mmCIF file of C-alpha atoms in Angstrom:
data_model
loop_
_atom_site.group_PDB
_atom_site.id
_atom_site.type_symbol
_atom_site.label_atom_id
_atom_site.label_comp_id
_atom_site.label_asym_id
_atom_site.label_seq_id
_atom_site.Cartn_x
_atom_site.Cartn_y
_atom_site.Cartn_z
ATOM 1 C CA UNK I 220 0.116 0.156 -0.228
ATOM 2 C CA UNK I 221 1.214 3.382 -0.861
ATOM 3 C CA UNK I 222 1.742 5.660 1.816
ATOM 4 C CA UNK I 223 -0.344 9.109 1.963
ATOM 5 C CA UNK I 224 0.760 12.090 3.596
ATOM 6 C CA UNK I 225 -0.737 11.315 7.168
ATOM 7 C CA UNK I 226 0.756 8.151 7.371
ATOM 8 C CA UNK I 227 4.224 9.212 6.491
ATOM 9 C CA UNK I 228 4.085 12.238 9.231
ATOM 10 C CA UNK I 229 2.950 9.348 11.816
ATOM 11 C CA UNK I 230 5.679 7.083 10.759
ATOM 12 C CA UNK I 231 8.872 9.888 11.082
ATOM 13 C CA UNK I 232 7.262 11.730 14.178
ATOM 14 C CA UNK I 233 5.445 8.891 16.451
ATOM 15 C CA UNK I 234 8.160 6.952 17.735
ATOM 16 C CA UNK I 235 7.711 6.215 21.115
ATOM 17 C CA UNK I 236 4.934 5.545 24.033
ATOM 18 C CA UNK I 237 1.207 5.987 22.778
ATOM 19 C CA UNK I 238 2.230 7.156 19.864
ATOM 20 C CA UNK I 239 4.394 4.391 18.794
ATOM 21 C CA UNK I 240 1.395 1.971 19.518
ATOM 22 C CA UNK I 241 -0.713 4.199 16.968
ATOM 23 C CA UNK I 242 2.184 3.213 14.435
ATOM 24 C CA UNK I 243 2.221 -0.615 15.663
ATOM 25 C CA UNK I 244 -1.945 -0.496 15.163
ATOM 26 C CA UNK I 245 -1.907 1.149 11.855
ATOM 27 C CA UNK I 246 0.660 -1.517 10.554
ATOM 28 C CA UNK I 247 -1.387 -4.241 12.138
ATOM 29 C CA UNK I 248 -4.476 -2.876 10.047
ATOM 30 C CA UNK I 249 -2.867 -2.629 6.824
ATOM 31 C CA UNK I 250 -1.045 -6.134 6.984
ATOM 32 C CA UNK I 251 -4.771 -7.419 8.107
ATOM 33 C CA UNK I 252 -6.120 -5.876 5.036
ATOM 34 C CA UNK I 253 -3.285 -7.086 2.968
ATOM 35 C CA UNK I 254 -3.687 -10.838 3.985
ATOM 36 C CA UNK I 255 -7.524 -10.649 3.059
ATOM 37 C CA UNK I 256 -9.032 -9.742 6.100
ATOM 38 C CA UNK I 257 -11.891 -7.401 6.689
ATOM 39 C CA UNK I 258 -12.722 -4.555 9.107
ATOM 40 C CA UNK I 259 -15.557 -3.594 11.286
ATOM 41 C CA UNK I 260 -15.633 -0.256 12.385
ATOM 42 C CA UNK I 261 -17.724 0.684 15.209
ATOM 43 C CA UNK I 262 -19.192 4.100 15.913
ATOM 44 C CA UNK I 263 -20.467 5.375 19.129
ATOM 45 C CA UNK I 264 -20.911 9.107 20.187
ATOM 46 C CA UNK I 265 -21.649 12.136 18.209
ATOM 47 C CA UNK I 266 -19.217 10.636 15.337
ATOM 48 C CA UNK I 267 -21.271 11.870 12.336
ATOM 49 C CA UNK I 268 -22.193 15.289 13.707
ATOM 50 C CA UNK I 269 -18.454 15.754 14.174
ATOM 51 C CA UNK I 270 -18.030 14.767 10.847
ATOM 52 C CA UNK I 271 -16.415 11.683 10.643
ATOM 53 C CA UNK I 272 -17.573 11.104 7.173
ATOM 54 C CA UNK I 273 -14.829 13.153 5.641
ATOM 55 C CA UNK I 274 -12.152 10.649 6.384
ATOM 56 C CA UNK I 275 -14.673 7.584 6.798
ATOM 57 C CA UNK I 276 -15.962 7.858 3.273
ATOM 58 C CA UNK I 277 -12.881 7.782 1.577
ATOM 59 C CA UNK I 278 -11.886 4.698 3.788
ATOM 60 C CA UNK I 279 -15.237 3.049 2.645
ATOM 61 C CA UNK I 280 -14.261 3.886 -1.138
ATOM 62 C CA UNK I 281 -10.794 2.315 -0.780
ATOM 63 C CA UNK I 282 -12.637 -0.987 0.499
ATOM 64 C CA UNK I 283 -10.754 -0.764 3.960
ATOM 65 C CA UNK I 284 -14.045 -1.156 6.029
ATOM 66 C CA UNK I 285 -16.503 -4.246 5.362
ATOM 67 C CA UNK I 286 -19.040 -3.793 7.814
ATOM 68 C CA UNK I 287 -20.241 -0.652 10.347
ATOM 69 C CA UNK I 288 -21.758 -1.053 13.941
ATOM 70 C CA UNK I 289 -23.085 2.032 14.806
ATOM 71 C CA UNK I 290 -25.949 4.001 17.093
ATOM 72 C CA UNK I 291 -28.969 5.050 15.334
ATOM 73 C CA UNK I 292 -28.112 8.662 15.641
ATOM 74 C CA UNK I 293 -24.661 8.471 13.931
ATOM 75 C CA UNK I 294 -26.837 6.529 11.330
ATOM 76 C CA UNK I 295 -28.854 9.310 10.564
ATOM 77 C CA UNK I 296 -26.563 12.581 11.696
ATOM 78 C CA UNK I 297 -24.567 11.612 8.706
ATOM 79 C CA UNK I 298 -27.342 11.977 6.156
ATOM 80 C CA UNK I 299 -28.662 15.235 8.289
ATOM 81 C CA UNK I 300 -25.110 16.999 8.136
ATOM 82 C CA UNK I 301 -25.560 16.312 4.052
ATOM 83 C CA UNK I 302 -28.912 18.064 3.666
ATOM 84 C CA UNK I 303 -28.544 20.937 6.546
ATOM 85 C CA UNK I 304 -25.036 21.502 7.128
ATOM 86 C CA UNK I 305 -25.214 25.267 6.486
ATOM 87 C CA UNK I 306 -27.966 25.659 8.908
ATOM 88 C CA UNK I 307 -26.250 23.777 12.042
ATOM 89 C CA UNK I 308 -25.310 26.272 14.574
ATOM 90 C CA UNK I 309 -21.913 25.959 16.661
ATOM 91 C CA UNK I 310 -21.873 26.482 20.663
ATOM 92 C CA UNK I 311 -18.402 26.826 21.447
ATOM 93 C CA UNK I 312 -18.967 27.532 24.926
ATOM 94 C CA UNK I 313 -21.538 24.965 25.098
ATOM 95 C CA UNK I 314 -20.070 23.998 29.126
ATOM 96 C CA UNK I 315 -21.452 27.319 30.162
ATOM 97 C CA UNK I 316 -25.035 27.142 28.951
ATOM 98 C CA UNK I 317 -27.618 28.070 31.172
ATOM 99 C CA UNK I 318 -30.768 26.456 31.664
ATOM 100 C CA UNK I 319 -32.399 29.132 29.782
ATOM 101 C CA UNK I 320 -29.696 29.457 27.023
ATOM 102 C CA UNK I 321 -30.806 25.595 26.810
ATOM 103 C CA UNK I 322 -34.309 26.333 26.473
ATOM 104 C CA UNK I 323 -33.831 29.190 24.013
ATOM 105 C CA UNK I 324 -31.772 26.605 21.681
ATOM 106 C CA UNK I 325 -34.696 23.983 21.920
ATOM 107 C CA UNK I 326 -37.512 26.718 21.350
ATOM 108 C CA UNK I 327 -35.824 27.728 18.628
ATOM 109 C CA UNK I 328 -35.631 24.183 16.855
ATOM 110 C CA UNK I 329 -31.980 23.290 17.797
ATOM 111 C CA UNK I 330 -31.330 20.042 19.087
ATOM 112 C CA UNK I 331 -27.853 20.396 20.657
ATOM 113 C CA UNK I 332 -25.505 17.602 20.465
ATOM 114 C CA UNK I 333 -22.063 18.649 22.432
ATOM 115 C CA UNK I 334 -21.125 22.436 20.791
ATOM 116 C CA UNK I 335 -23.264 21.341 17.673
ATOM 117 C CA UNK I 336 -26.758 22.241 17.036
ATOM 118 C CA UNK I 337 -28.662 20.606 14.552
ATOM 119 C CA UNK I 338 -31.521 22.276 13.076
ATOM 120 C CA UNK I 339 -34.774 20.393 13.406
ATOM 121 C CA UNK I 340 -36.510 21.624 10.467
ATOM 122 C CA UNK I 341 -33.752 21.520 7.912
ATOM 123 C CA UNK I 342 -32.048 18.533 8.644
ATOM 124 C CA UNK I 343 -35.108 16.009 10.636
ATOM 125 C CA UNK I 344 -37.954 17.227 8.822
ATOM 126 C CA UNK I 345 -36.295 17.150 5.357
ATOM 127 C CA UNK I 346 -35.018 13.766 6.108
ATOM 128 C CA UNK I 347 -38.305 12.629 7.590
ATOM 129 C CA UNK I 348 -40.016 13.859 4.416
ATOM 130 C CA UNK I 349 -38.676 11.434 2.475
ATOM 131 C CA UNK I 350 -37.783 8.281 4.314
ATOM 132 C CA UNK I 351 -41.787 8.023 5.560
ATOM 133 C CA UNK I 352 -42.549 7.610 1.785
ATOM 134 C CA UNK I 353 -39.945 4.615 1.814
ATOM 135 C CA UNK I 354 -41.271 2.935 4.766
ATOM 136 C CA UNK I 355 -45.128 3.437 3.517
ATOM 137 C CA UNK I 356 -44.534 1.599 0.249
ATOM 138 C CA UNK I 357 -42.339 -1.299 2.127
ATOM 139 C CA UNK I 358 -45.362 -1.627 4.540
ATOM 140 C CA UNK I 359 -47.874 -1.666 1.229
ATOM 141 C CA UNK I 360 -45.772 -4.524 -0.502
ATOM 142 C CA UNK I 361 -45.293 -6.299 2.805
ATOM 143 C CA UNK I 362 -41.157 -5.660 2.898
ATOM 144 C CA UNK I 363 -38.873 -5.385 5.834
ATOM 145 C CA UNK I 364 -35.914 -3.798 5.903
ATOM 146 C CA UNK I 365 -32.988 -2.745 8.258
ATOM 147 C CA UNK I 366 -32.778 0.699 9.505
ATOM 148 C CA UNK I 367 -29.533 1.596 7.179
ATOM 149 C CA UNK I 368 -31.263 -0.276 4.241
ATOM 150 C CA UNK I 369 -33.963 2.327 4.518
ATOM 151 C CA UNK I 370 -31.518 5.430 4.517
ATOM 152 C CA UNK I 371 -29.732 3.758 1.255
ATOM 153 C CA UNK I 372 -32.859 3.984 -0.558
ATOM 154 C CA UNK I 373 -33.375 7.634 0.349
ATOM 155 C CA UNK I 374 -29.742 8.343 -0.520
ATOM 156 C CA UNK I 375 -29.668 6.391 -3.691
ATOM 157 C CA UNK I 376 -33.114 7.580 -5.102
ATOM 158 C CA UNK I 377 -31.986 10.750 -5.388
ATOM 159 C CA UNK I 378 -34.311 12.461 -3.723
ATOM 160 C CA UNK I 379 -32.387 14.382 -0.973
ATOM 161 C CA UNK I 380 -29.817 15.612 -3.608
ATOM 162 C CA UNK I 381 -31.519 19.024 -3.841
ATOM 163 C CA UNK I 382 -30.679 19.702 -0.191
ATOM 164 C CA UNK I 383 -27.152 18.521 -0.433
ATOM 165 C CA UNK I 384 -24.823 21.254 1.388
ATOM 166 C CA UNK I 385 -21.586 19.313 1.662
ATOM 167 C CA UNK I 386 -20.030 17.413 -0.858
ATOM 168 C CA UNK I 387 -21.524 13.981 -1.075
ATOM 169 C CA UNK I 388 -17.531 12.536 -1.285
ATOM 170 C CA UNK I 389 -17.520 13.423 2.618
ATOM 171 C CA UNK I 390 -20.989 11.452 3.767
ATOM 172 C CA UNK I 391 -20.060 8.224 4.973
ATOM 173 C CA UNK I 392 -23.885 7.075 4.429
ATOM 174 C CA UNK I 393 -23.369 8.153 0.709
ATOM 175 C CA UNK I 394 -20.298 6.010 0.131
ATOM 176 C CA UNK I 395 -21.650 2.926 2.469
ATOM 177 C CA UNK I 396 -24.841 3.207 0.735
ATOM 178 C CA UNK I 397 -23.033 2.778 -3.190
ATOM 179 C CA UNK I 398 -20.866 -0.184 -1.688
ATOM 180 C CA UNK I 399 -23.914 -1.790 -0.033
ATOM 181 C CA UNK I 400 -21.886 -2.307 3.240
ATOM 182 C CA UNK I 401 -23.625 -4.038 5.742
ATOM 183 C CA UNK I 402 -24.430 -1.877 8.872
ATOM 184 C CA UNK I 403 -25.743 -3.053 12.351
ATOM 185 C CA UNK I 404 -27.654 -0.492 14.240
ATOM 186 C CA UNK I 405 -28.348 -2.292 17.831
ATOM 187 C CA UNK I 406 -30.240 0.859 18.937
ATOM 188 C CA UNK I 407 -32.102 2.280 16.469
ATOM 189 C CA UNK I 408 -34.452 3.901 18.948
ATOM 190 C CA UNK I 409 -31.443 5.840 19.811
ATOM 191 C CA UNK I 410 -32.296 8.049 16.971
ATOM 192 C CA UNK I 411 -35.227 10.830 15.744
ATOM 193 C CA UNK I 412 -35.982 8.456 12.787
ATOM 194 C CA UNK I 413 -36.016 5.576 15.069
ATOM 195 C CA UNK I 414 -38.598 7.103 17.156
ATOM 196 C CA UNK I 415 -40.787 8.276 14.374
ATOM 197 C CA UNK I 416 -40.817 4.846 12.793
ATOM 198 C CA UNK I 417 -41.811 3.181 16.221
#
């Protein structure tokens, strides 16, 4: 495998202690893939809201990830970032918010995830409008799908493209949908779409 600039930087600068352990882990990952092994990536926490898609999508495109396990929130929040990025609100002083500050965000239809507020109308409602159609179609046909398969259907249909606010190459869901990577979502109810579906 050719070494990109980050790999080169790490190999040159990360020589000892935990830094060296990172180099060892990266080499182990590379060896695993070169020997035909498959990699499962597990996402927890607000990784999609933190825009992990910028790096994860490229790893998916390069076949470095074979399966993903993630929370329901991570599953949907990558799509929400895709369709509503410019409407997100950053709150750098989130640790100092008062109860009134929190209430004001809620009243203005912002759902706070640490230092980032997701806009309800532009993010949740845009997705909801389209995914509900796929749920109803599946129900009418007596078909069943996993949570990620519904999102894949919406993304691959092209219906959300009119709302894209980031380059779709930075969306890990778009990359995963194109590769049809299986995603295990052990708690879809840990998401807005999961609650709406229920």
